PDB file of C-alpha atoms in Angstrom:
ATOM      1  CA  MET A   1     115.384  90.907  84.686  1.00 88.00           C
ATOM      2  CA  VAL A   2     113.664  93.164  82.285  1.00 95.00           C
ATOM      3  CA  LYS A   3     111.968  96.040  84.215  1.00 96.00           C
ATOM      4  CA  VAL A   4     109.304  99.294  83.599  1.00 97.00           C
ATOM      5  CA  ASN A   5     110.228 101.655  86.435  1.00 97.00           C
ATOM      6  CA  GLU A   6     108.359 104.627  87.566  1.00 96.00           C
ATOM      7  CA  ASN A   7     109.359 106.761  84.743  1.00 97.00           C
ATOM      8  CA  CYS A   8     106.822 105.170  82.588  1.00 97.00           C
ATOM      9  CA  ILE A   9     104.378 107.870  80.779  1.00 97.00           C
ATOM     10  CA  GLY A  10     102.575 105.143  79.393  1.00 97.00           C
ATOM     11  CA  CYS A  11     103.351 106.158  75.470  1.00 97.00           C
ATOM     12  CA  GLY A  12     102.932 102.757  74.399  1.00 96.00           C
ATOM     13  CA  ALA A  13     105.827 102.883  72.165  1.00 97.00           C
ATOM     14  CA  CYS A  14     107.031  99.944  73.886  1.00 98.00           C
ATOM     15  CA  ASN A  15     103.984  97.982  73.564  1.00 97.00           C
ATOM     16  CA  ALA A  16     103.855  98.500  69.771  1.00 97.00           C
ATOM     17  CA  VAL A  17     106.831  97.028  69.489  1.00 97.00           C
ATOM     18  CA  CYS A  18     106.662  94.005  71.677  1.00 98.00           C
ATOM     19  CA  PRO A  19     102.998  93.233  73.006  1.00 98.00           C
ATOM     20  CA  ASP A  20     103.952  89.697  73.990  1.00 97.00           C
ATOM     21  CA  VAL A  21     106.351  91.246  76.935  1.00 98.00           C
ATOM     22  CA  PHE A  22     104.792  94.640  77.288  1.00 98.00           C
ATOM     23  CA  ASP A  23     101.149  95.574  78.169  1.00 97.00           C
ATOM     24  CA  PHE A  24      99.066  98.646  80.330  1.00 97.00           C
ATOM     25  CA  ASN A  25      98.700  97.936  83.674  1.00 96.00           C
ATOM     26  CA  ASP A  26      95.432  99.553  85.533  1.00 96.00           C
ATOM     27  CA  GLU A  27      96.742 103.140  85.804  1.00 94.00           C
ATOM     28  CA  GLY A  28      97.363 103.434  82.169  1.00 95.00           C
ATOM     29  CA  LYS A  29     101.301 102.826  82.651  1.00 96.00           C
ATOM     30  CA  VAL A  30     103.300  99.420  81.071  1.00 97.00           C
ATOM     31  CA  GLU A  31     104.649  96.692  82.771  1.00 97.00           C
ATOM     32  CA  ASN A  32     106.162  93.785  81.972  1.00 97.00           C
ATOM     33  CA  ILE A  33     103.897  91.146  81.605  1.00 96.00           C
ATOM     34  CA  MET A  34     106.096  87.707  81.287  1.00 95.00           C
ATOM     35  CA  GLY A  35     108.370  88.886  84.623  1.00 92.00           C
ATOM     36  CA  GLU A  36     111.955  87.383  84.236  1.00 90.00           C
ATOM     37  CA  ASP A  37     110.932  84.193  81.896  1.00 90.00           C
ATOM     38  CA  ILE A  38     111.578  85.755  78.745  1.00 95.00           C
ATOM     39  CA  PRO A  39     112.208  83.544  75.942  1.00 95.00           C
ATOM     40  CA  GLU A  40     115.363  84.300  74.074  1.00 95.00           C
ATOM     41  CA  ASP A  41     113.659  84.764  70.170  1.00 97.00           C
ATOM     42  CA  LEU A  42     111.667  87.876  72.149  1.00 97.00           C
ATOM     43  CA  MET A  43     115.072  89.504  73.500  1.00 96.00           C
ATOM     44  CA  ASP A  44     115.514  91.380  70.124  1.00 97.00           C
ATOM     45  CA  ALA A  45     112.211  93.429  70.438  1.00 98.00           C
ATOM     46  CA  VAL A  46     112.748  93.770  73.873  1.00 98.00           C
ATOM     47  CA  LYS A  47     115.731  95.751  73.031  1.00 97.00           C
ATOM     48  CA  GLU A  48     114.508  97.499  70.510  1.00 98.00           C
ATOM     49  CA  ALA A  49     111.351  98.675  72.725  1.00 98.00           C
ATOM     50  CA  ALA A  50     113.791  99.841  75.467  1.00 98.00           C
ATOM     51  CA  GLU A  51     115.907 102.191  73.057  1.00 97.00           C
ATOM     52  CA  GLY A  52     112.479 103.500  71.872  1.00 97.00           C
ATOM     53  CA  CYS A  53     111.405 104.512  75.219  1.00 98.00           C
ATOM     54  CA  PRO A  54     111.048 108.405  75.201  1.00 98.00           C
ATOM     55  CA  VAL A  55     111.424 108.129  78.883  1.00 98.00           C
ATOM     56  CA  GLU A  56     114.115 104.969  79.403  1.00 97.00           C
ATOM     57  CA  ALA A  57     111.576 103.366  81.474  1.00 98.00           C
ATOM     58  CA  ILE A  58     112.922 100.546  80.568  1.00 98.00           C
ATOM     59  CA  GLU A  59     115.785  98.590  82.440  1.00 97.00           C
ATOM     60  CA  LEU A  60     117.332  95.676  81.347  1.00 94.00           C
TER      61      LEU A  60
END
């Protein structure tokens, strides 16, 4: 499961790395738009996004 927690500051780093999974919501924060059905071929990008998050808001 990939979750963006309440630490998100909306910097957009994850969206820049993996826009197929991460996008901004109406509050200006980022969320996982794919839910639990993330294709295996996107998981490397998801992990890279998590590692690049400055506030460690992405939980894998």
